[in-house]
Tab-separated table of C-alpha atoms in Angstrom:
chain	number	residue	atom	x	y	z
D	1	UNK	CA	15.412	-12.103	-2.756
D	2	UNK	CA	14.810	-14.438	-5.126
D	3	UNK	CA	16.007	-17.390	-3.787
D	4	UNK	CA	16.155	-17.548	0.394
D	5	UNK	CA	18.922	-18.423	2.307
D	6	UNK	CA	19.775	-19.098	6.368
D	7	UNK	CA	20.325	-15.499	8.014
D	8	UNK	CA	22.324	-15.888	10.645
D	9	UNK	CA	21.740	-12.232	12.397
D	10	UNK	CA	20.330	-9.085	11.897
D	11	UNK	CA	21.801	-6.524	9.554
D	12	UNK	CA	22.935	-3.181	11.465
D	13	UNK	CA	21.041	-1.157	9.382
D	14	UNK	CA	17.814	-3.321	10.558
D	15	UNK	CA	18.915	-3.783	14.465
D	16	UNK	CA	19.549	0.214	14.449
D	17	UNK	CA	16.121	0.886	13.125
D	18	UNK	CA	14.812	-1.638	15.536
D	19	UNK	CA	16.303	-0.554	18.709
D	20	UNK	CA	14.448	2.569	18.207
D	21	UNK	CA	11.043	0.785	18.726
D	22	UNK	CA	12.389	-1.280	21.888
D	23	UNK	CA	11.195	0.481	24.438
D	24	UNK	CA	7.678	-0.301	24.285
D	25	UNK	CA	7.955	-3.956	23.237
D	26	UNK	CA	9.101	-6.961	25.987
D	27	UNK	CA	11.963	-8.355	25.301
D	28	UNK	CA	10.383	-11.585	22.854
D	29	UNK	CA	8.215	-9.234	20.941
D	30	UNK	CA	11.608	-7.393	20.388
D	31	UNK	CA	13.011	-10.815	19.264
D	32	UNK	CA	10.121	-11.093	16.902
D	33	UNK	CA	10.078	-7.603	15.806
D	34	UNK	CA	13.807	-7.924	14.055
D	35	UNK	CA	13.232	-11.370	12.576
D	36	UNK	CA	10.044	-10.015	10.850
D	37	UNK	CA	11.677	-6.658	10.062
D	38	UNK	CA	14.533	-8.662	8.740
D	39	UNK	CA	12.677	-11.044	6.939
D	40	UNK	CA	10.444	-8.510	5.419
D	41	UNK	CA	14.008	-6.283	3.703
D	42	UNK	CA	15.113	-9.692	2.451
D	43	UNK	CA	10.980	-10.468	1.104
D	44	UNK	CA	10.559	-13.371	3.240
D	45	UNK	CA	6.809	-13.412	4.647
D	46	UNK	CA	4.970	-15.860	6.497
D	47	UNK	CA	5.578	-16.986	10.283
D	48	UNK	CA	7.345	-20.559	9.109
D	49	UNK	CA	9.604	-18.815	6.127
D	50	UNK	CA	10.638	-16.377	9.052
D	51	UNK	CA	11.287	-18.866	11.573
D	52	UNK	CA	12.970	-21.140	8.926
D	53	UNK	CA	15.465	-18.550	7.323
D	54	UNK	CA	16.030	-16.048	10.529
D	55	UNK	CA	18.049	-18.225	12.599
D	56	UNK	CA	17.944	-15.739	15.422
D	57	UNK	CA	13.920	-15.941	15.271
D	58	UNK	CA	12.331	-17.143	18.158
D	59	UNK	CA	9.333	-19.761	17.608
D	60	UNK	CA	6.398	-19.611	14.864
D	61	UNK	CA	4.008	-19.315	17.638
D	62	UNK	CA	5.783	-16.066	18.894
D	63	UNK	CA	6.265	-14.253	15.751
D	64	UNK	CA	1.933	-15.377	15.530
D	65	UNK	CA	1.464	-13.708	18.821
D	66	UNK	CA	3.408	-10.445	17.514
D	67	UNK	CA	1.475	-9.980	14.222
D	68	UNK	CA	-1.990	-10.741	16.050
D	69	UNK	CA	-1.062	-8.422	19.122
D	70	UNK	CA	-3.922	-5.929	19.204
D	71	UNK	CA	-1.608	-3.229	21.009
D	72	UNK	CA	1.608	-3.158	19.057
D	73	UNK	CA	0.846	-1.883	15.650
D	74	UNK	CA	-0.701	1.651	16.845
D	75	UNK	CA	2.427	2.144	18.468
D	76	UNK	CA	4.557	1.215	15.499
D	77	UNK	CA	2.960	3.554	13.425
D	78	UNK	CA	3.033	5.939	15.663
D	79	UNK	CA	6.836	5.261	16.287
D	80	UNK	CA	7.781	5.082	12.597
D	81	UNK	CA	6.218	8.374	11.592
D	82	UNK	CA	7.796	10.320	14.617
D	83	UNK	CA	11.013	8.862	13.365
D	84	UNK	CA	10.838	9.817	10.182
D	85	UNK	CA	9.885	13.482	11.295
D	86	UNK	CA	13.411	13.308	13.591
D	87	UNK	CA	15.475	11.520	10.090
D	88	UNK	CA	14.444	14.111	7.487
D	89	UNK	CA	16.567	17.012	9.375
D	90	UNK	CA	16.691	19.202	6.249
D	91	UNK	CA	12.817	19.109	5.915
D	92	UNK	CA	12.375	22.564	7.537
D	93	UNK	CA	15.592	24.348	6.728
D	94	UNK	CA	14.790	23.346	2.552
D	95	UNK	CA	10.823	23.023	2.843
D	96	UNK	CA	10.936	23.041	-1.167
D	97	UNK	CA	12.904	20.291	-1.695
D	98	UNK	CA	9.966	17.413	0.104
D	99	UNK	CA	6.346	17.733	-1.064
D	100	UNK	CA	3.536	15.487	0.334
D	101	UNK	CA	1.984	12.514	-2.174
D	102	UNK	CA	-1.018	10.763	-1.815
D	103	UNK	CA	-2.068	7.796	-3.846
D	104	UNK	CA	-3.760	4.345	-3.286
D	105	UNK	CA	-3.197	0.477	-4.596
D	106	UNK	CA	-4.756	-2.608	-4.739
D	107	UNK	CA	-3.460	-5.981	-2.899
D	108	UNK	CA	-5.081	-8.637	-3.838
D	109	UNK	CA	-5.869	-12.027	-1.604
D	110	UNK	CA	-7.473	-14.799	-1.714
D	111	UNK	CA	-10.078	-15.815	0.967
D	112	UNK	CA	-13.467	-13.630	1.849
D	113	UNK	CA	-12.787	-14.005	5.323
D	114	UNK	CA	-9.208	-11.484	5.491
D	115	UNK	CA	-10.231	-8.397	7.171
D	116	UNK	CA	-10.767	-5.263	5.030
D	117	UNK	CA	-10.623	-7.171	1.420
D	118	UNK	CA	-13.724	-6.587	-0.317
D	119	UNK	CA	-14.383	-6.493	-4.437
D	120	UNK	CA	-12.293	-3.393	-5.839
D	121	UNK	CA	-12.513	-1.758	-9.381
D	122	UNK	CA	-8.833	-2.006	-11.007
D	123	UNK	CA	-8.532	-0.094	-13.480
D	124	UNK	CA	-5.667	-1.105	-14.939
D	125	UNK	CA	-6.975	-4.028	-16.017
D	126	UNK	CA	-10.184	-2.872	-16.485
D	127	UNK	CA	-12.349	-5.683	-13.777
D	128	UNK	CA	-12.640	-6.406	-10.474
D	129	UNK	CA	-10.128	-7.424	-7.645
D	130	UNK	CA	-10.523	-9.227	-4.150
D	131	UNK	CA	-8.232	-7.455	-2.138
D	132	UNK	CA	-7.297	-4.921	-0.079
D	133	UNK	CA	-6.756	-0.960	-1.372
D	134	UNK	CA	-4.318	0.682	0.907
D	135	UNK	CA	-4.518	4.428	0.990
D	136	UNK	CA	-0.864	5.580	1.149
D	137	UNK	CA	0.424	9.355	2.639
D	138	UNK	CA	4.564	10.090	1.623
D	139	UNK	CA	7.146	12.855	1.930
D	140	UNK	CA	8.580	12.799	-1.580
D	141	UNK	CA	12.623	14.071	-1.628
D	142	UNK	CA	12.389	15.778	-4.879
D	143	UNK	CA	16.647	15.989	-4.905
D	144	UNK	CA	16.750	12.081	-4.409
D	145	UNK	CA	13.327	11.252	-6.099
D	146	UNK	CA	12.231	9.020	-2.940
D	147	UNK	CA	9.487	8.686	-1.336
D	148	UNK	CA	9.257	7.426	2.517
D	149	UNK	CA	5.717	5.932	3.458
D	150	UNK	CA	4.537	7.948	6.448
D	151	UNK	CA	0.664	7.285	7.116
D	152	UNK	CA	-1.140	4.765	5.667
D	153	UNK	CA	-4.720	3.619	5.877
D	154	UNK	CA	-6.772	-0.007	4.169
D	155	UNK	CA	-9.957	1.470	2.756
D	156	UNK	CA	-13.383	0.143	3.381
D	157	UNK	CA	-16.510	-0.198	1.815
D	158	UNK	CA	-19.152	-0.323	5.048
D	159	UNK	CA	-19.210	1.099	8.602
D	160	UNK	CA	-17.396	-1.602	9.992
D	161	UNK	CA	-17.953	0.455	13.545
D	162	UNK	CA	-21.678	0.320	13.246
D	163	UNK	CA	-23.281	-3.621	13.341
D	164	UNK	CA	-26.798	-2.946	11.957
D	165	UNK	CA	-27.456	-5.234	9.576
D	166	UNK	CA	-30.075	-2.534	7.475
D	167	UNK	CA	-27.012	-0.150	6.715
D	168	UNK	CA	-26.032	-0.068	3.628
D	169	UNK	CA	-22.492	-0.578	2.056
D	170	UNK	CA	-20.916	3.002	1.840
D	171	UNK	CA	-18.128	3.279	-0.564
D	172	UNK	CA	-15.466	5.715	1.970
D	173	UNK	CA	-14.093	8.527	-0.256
D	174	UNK	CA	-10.369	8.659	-0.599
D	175	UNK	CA	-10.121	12.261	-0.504
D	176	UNK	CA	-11.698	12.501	2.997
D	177	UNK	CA	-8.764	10.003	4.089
D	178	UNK	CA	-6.732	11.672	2.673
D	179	UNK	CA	-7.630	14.811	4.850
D	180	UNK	CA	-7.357	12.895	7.827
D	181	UNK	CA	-4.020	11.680	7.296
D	182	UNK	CA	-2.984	15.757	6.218
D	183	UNK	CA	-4.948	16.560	9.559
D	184	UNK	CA	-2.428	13.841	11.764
D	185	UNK	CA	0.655	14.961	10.053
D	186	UNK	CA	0.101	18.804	10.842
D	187	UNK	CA	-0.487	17.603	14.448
D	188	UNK	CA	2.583	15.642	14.896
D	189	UNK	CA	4.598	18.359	13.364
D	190	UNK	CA	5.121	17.749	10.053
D	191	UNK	CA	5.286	21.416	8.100
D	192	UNK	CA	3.143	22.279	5.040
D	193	UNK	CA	4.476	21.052	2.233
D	194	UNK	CA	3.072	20.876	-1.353
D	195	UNK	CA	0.705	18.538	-1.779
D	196	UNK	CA	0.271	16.512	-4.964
D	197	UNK	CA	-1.920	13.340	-6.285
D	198	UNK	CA	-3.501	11.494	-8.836
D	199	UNK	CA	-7.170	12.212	-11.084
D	200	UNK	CA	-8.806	9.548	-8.440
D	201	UNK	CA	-8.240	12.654	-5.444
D	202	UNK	CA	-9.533	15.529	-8.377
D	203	UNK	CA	-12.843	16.779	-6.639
D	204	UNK	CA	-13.966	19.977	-5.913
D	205	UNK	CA	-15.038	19.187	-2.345
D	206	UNK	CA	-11.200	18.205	-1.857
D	207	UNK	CA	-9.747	21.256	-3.713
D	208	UNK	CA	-12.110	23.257	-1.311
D	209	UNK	CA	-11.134	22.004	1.868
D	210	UNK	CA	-6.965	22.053	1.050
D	211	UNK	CA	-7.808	25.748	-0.031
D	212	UNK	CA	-9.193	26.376	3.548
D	213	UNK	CA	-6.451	24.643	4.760
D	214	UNK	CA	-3.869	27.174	2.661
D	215	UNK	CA	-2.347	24.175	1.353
D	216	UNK	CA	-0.723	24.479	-2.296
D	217	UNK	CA	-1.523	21.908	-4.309
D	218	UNK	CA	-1.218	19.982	-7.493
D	219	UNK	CA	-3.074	17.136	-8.972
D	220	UNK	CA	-3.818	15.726	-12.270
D	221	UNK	CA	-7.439	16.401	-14.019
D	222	UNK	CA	-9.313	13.969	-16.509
D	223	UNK	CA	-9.735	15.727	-19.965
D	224	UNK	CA	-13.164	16.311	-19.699
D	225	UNK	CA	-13.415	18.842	-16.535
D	226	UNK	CA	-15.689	21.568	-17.770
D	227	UNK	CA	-14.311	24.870	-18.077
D	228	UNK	CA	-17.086	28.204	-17.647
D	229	UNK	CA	-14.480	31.139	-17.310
D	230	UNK	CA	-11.038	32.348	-19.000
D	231	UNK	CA	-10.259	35.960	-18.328
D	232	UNK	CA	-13.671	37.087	-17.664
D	233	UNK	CA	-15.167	35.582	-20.871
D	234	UNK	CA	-17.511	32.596	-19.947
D	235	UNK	CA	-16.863	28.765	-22.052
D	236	UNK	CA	-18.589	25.791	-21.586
D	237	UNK	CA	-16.147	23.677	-22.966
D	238	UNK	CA	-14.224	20.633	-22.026
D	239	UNK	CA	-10.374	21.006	-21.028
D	240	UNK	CA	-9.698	19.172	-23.863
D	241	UNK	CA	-11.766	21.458	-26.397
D	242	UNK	CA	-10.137	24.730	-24.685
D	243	UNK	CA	-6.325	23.738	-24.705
D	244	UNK	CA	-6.898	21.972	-28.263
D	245	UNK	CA	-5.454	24.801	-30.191
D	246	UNK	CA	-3.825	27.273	-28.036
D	247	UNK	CA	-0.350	27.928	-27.807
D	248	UNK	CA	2.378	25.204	-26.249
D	249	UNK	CA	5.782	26.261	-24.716
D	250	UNK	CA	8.959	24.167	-24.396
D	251	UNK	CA	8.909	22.018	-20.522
D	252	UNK	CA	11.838	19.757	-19.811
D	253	UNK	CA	12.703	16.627	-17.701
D	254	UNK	CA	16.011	16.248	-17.958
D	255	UNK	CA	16.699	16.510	-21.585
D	256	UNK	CA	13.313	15.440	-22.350
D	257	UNK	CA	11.391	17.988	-23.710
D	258	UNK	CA	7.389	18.123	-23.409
D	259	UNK	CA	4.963	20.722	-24.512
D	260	UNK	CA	3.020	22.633	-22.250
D	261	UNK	CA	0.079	25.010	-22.814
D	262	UNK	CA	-1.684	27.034	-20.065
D	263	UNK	CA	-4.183	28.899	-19.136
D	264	UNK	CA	-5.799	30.287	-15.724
D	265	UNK	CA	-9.458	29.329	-15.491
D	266	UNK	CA	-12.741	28.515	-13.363
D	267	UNK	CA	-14.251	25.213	-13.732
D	268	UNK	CA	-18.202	24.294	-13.756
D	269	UNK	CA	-19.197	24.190	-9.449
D	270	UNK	CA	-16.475	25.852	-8.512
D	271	UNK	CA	-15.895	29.518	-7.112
D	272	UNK	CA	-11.917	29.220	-7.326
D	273	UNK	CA	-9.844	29.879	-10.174
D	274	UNK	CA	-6.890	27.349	-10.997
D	275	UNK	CA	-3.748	27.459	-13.169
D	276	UNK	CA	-3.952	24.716	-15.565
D	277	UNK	CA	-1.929	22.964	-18.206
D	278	UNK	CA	-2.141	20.498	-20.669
D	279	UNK	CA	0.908	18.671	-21.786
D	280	UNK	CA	1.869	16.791	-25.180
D	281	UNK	CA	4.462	14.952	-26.811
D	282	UNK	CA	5.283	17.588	-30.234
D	283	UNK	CA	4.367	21.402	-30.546
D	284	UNK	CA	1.584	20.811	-32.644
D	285	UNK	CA	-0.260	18.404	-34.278
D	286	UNK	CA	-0.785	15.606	-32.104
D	287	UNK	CA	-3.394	15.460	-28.651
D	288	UNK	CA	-2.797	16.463	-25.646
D	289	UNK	CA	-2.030	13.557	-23.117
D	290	UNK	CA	-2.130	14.407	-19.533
D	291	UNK	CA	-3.922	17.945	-17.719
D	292	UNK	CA	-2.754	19.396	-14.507
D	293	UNK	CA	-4.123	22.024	-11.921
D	294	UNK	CA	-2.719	24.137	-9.554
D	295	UNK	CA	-4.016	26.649	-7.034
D	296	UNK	CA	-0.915	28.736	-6.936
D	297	UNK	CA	-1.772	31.317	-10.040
D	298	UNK	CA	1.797	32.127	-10.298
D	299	UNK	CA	3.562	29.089	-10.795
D	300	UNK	CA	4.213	28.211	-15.087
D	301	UNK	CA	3.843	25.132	-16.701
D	302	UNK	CA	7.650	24.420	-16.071
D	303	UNK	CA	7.097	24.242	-12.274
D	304	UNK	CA	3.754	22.592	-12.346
D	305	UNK	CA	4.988	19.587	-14.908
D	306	UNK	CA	7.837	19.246	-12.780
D	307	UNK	CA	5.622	18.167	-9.379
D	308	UNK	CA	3.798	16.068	-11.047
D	309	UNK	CA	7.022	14.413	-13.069
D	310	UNK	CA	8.253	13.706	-9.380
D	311	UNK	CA	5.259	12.686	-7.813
D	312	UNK	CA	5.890	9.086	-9.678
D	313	UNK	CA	8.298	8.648	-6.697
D	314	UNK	CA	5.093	7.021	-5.459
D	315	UNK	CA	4.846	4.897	-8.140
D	316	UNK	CA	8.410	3.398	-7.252
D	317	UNK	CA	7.864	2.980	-3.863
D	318	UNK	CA	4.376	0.839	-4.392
D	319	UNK	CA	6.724	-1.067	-6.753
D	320	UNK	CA	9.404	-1.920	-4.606
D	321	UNK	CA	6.821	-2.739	-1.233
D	322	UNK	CA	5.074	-5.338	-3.421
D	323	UNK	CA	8.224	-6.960	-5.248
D	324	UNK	CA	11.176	-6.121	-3.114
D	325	UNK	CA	9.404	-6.587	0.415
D	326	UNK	CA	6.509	-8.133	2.035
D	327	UNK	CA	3.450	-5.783	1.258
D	328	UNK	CA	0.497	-7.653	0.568
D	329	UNK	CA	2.180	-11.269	0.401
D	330	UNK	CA	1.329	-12.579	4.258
D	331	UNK	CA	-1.479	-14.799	4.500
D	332	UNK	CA	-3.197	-13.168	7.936
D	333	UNK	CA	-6.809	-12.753	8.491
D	334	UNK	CA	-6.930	-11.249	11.329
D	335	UNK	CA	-7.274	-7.204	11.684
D	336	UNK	CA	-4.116	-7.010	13.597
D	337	UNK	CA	-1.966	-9.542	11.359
D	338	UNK	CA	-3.070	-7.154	8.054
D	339	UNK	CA	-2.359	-3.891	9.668
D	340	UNK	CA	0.740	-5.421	11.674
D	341	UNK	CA	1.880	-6.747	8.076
D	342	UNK	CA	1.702	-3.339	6.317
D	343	UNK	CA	3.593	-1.598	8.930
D	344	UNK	CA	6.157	-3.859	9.017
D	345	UNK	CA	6.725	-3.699	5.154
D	346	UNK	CA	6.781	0.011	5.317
D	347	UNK	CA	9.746	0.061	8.384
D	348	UNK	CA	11.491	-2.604	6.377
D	349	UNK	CA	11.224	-0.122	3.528
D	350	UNK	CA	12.018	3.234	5.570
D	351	UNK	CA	15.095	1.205	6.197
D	352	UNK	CA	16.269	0.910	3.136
D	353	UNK	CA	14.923	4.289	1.842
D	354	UNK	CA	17.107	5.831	4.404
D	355	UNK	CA	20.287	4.352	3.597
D	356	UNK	CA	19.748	5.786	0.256
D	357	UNK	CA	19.443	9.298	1.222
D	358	UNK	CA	22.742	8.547	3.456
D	359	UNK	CA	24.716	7.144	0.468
D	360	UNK	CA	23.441	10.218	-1.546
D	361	UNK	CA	24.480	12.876	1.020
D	362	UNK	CA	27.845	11.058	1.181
D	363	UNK	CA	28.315	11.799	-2.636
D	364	UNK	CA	28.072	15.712	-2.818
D	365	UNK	CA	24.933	17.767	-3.108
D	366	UNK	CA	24.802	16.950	-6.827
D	367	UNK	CA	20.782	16.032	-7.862
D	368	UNK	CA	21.897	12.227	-8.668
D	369	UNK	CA	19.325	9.263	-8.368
D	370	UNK	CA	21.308	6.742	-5.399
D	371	UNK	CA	21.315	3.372	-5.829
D	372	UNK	CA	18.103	1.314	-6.297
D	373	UNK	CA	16.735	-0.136	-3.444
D	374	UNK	CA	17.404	-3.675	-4.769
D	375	UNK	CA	20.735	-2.924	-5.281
D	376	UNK	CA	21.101	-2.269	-1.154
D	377	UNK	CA	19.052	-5.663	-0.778
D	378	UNK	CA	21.084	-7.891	-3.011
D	379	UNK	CA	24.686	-6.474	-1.179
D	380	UNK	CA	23.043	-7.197	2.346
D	381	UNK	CA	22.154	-10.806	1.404
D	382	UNK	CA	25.338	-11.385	-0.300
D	383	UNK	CA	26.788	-10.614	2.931
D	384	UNK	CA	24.621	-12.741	5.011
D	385	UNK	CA	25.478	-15.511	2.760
D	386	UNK	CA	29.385	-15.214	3.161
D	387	UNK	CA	28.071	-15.552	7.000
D	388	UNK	CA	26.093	-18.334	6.426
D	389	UNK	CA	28.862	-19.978	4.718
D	390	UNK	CA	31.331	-19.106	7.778
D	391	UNK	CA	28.889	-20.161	10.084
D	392	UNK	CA	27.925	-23.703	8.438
D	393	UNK	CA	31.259	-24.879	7.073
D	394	UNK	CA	34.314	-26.111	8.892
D	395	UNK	CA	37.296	-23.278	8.968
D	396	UNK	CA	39.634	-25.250	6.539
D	397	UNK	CA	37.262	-25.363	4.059
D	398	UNK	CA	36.384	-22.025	3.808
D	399	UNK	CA	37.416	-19.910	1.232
D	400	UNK	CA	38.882	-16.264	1.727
């Protein structure tokens, strides 16, 4: 929302989603719980902005009390993924069609003194970043290529539950949150799906511990993984040097066509073999860009380029929290504003995420991307804007 203007009340779509966390709020942290909500699917953060442009919002000091409550945001979380478990009704009747995503991303601050931000590596830029890297867990609909946010955890770099000043910084390991997370979901009742990340998850000790968990998998593997087996011969060779000159096969996205070459190996430290492929742009005579692994043996390179194709969902859906809602853009310090703040921008998300799927179904069962998420956003302010104008202008000048 590029430019704010007076809401006058609450969208259905956002008072529906609400209601279903009312029961465990009082009736202002309710109040306070739509405005923010509200605010945060138009991108409207901080608790003047909210007060200012929700004109059902109760006061700035309530909506401070709400973000700083120590008790509510366990319970939202807790609330949101149930809810999602209840939404995604064709989850176990078409297990295929949702896979699991993991993947983290940097939000950066400024001030030393916000909870959890500490000095990050970003790599996409190649320095460093004061901020806050939020671990994120999704259920990916591979028909509607969306992804709804459904645990989430802000890394850290110490103990923050020990106090001894002699321990020293310990950087936690994304993969083991990322266990922990798989661990929750099984609990609440989430089935196994197929699980799928990024070269920042690729370990062995992870690979090992999904495999004891008889969890398929795929991820994506830097070029340099060494490779000590291929049909009972033993290499020492890169993944790059092995799939330099064997044979690639025709893989398609849409009517893109890559080429795939693969090969079932064993690499160095570990006892497990994996399916593997390595993907370029022409048949021959150019590099290969991107290598993926697999522990199902029997899936081709046509159903192991596809996962990872759709595992960008994740991608979108870090894009549209950070530009479209509220996701890192608060200025709170405290540990309950920042973890208040990211579960409100993943609801506010959820909401529209789910509207999407509705729209879709409404079309047919046709594979066909819905409509963007800003596209949703833009008709729901347009519409609070013909109320504004209703609300704020005499009824003879009106127009109709």
């Amino acid at each position: 929302m590029a430019v704010p203007v007076p809401v006058p009340h609450s969208p259905r779509i956002v008072r529906d989603t609400a209601d279903d966390f009312k029961d465990f709020m009082s009736t202002t942290e309710y109040r306070s719980f739509v405005s923010v909500l509200c605010a945060a699917v138009f991108g409207i953060c901080g608790y003047s902005d909210v007060n200012r442009y929700m004109l059902f919002a109760n006061s700035v000091s309530s909506i401070a009390n709400f973000f700083n409550s120590d008790a509510l945001w366990p319970k939202l979380n807790r609330r949101h993924r149930r809810r999602v478990l209840r939404l995604l009704k064709h989850i176990d009747n078409d297990p295929k069609r949702y896979m699991w995503v993991i993947d983290d991303t940097l939000l950066p601050h400024f001030g030393s003194k916000i909870w959890g931000a500490y000095w990050w590596k970003d790599h996409c830029n190649g320095g460093t970043t004061l901020g806050h890297k939020l671990l994120v867990l999704g259920v990916l609909d591979r028909k509607n290529k969306l992804l709804i946010p459904v645990f989430w955890e802000v890394l850290h770099r110490d103990l923050t539950e020990l106090t001894d000043e002699d321990i020293p910084q310990v950087h936690e390991k994304g993969w083991q949150v990322a266990l922990r997370l798989l661990d929750e979901a099984e609990l609440m009742g989430f089935p196994k799906l197929v699980f799928t990340g990024d070269t920042w998850f690729a370990c062995e000790e992870f690979f090992d511990a999904l495999n004891m968990r008889g969890t398929q998998y795929e991820f994506e593997i830097k070029s340099n993984r060494k490779i000590v087996e291929h049909k009972g011969r033993t290499f020492n060779k890169s993944a790059e040097e092995f799939f330099a000159d064997r044979y690639r096969s025709g893989v398609y996205t849409g009517r893109t066509v890559k080429y795939a070459a693969e090969a079932t190996v064993r690499f160095k430290d570990s006892m497990r073999k994996h399916k593997v492929i390595g993907v370029a742009n022409r048949k021959a005579n150019t590099d290969i860009f991107a290598y993926y692994i697999s522990n199902v043996l029997t899936w081709n390179s046509s159903k192991i380029w596809g996962l990872a194709r759709d595992r960008w969902g994740i991608e979108v859906q870090f894009r549209d929290l950070k530009q479209l809602f509220t996701l890192g853009k608060a200025a709170v310090q405290s540990r309950n504003a920042v973890e208040t703040a990211i579960s409100v921008a993943a609801i506010a998300l959820t909401v529209i995420r789910l509207q999407q799927f509705d729209e879709a179904d409404a079309e047919g069962n046709g594979w066909t991307r819905p409509r963007s998420a800003g596209a949703i956003i833009q008709q729901l302010s347009i519409r609070s804007e013909e109320h504004t104008s209703e609300l704020q202008s005499p009824d003879h000048l009106v127009c109709r």
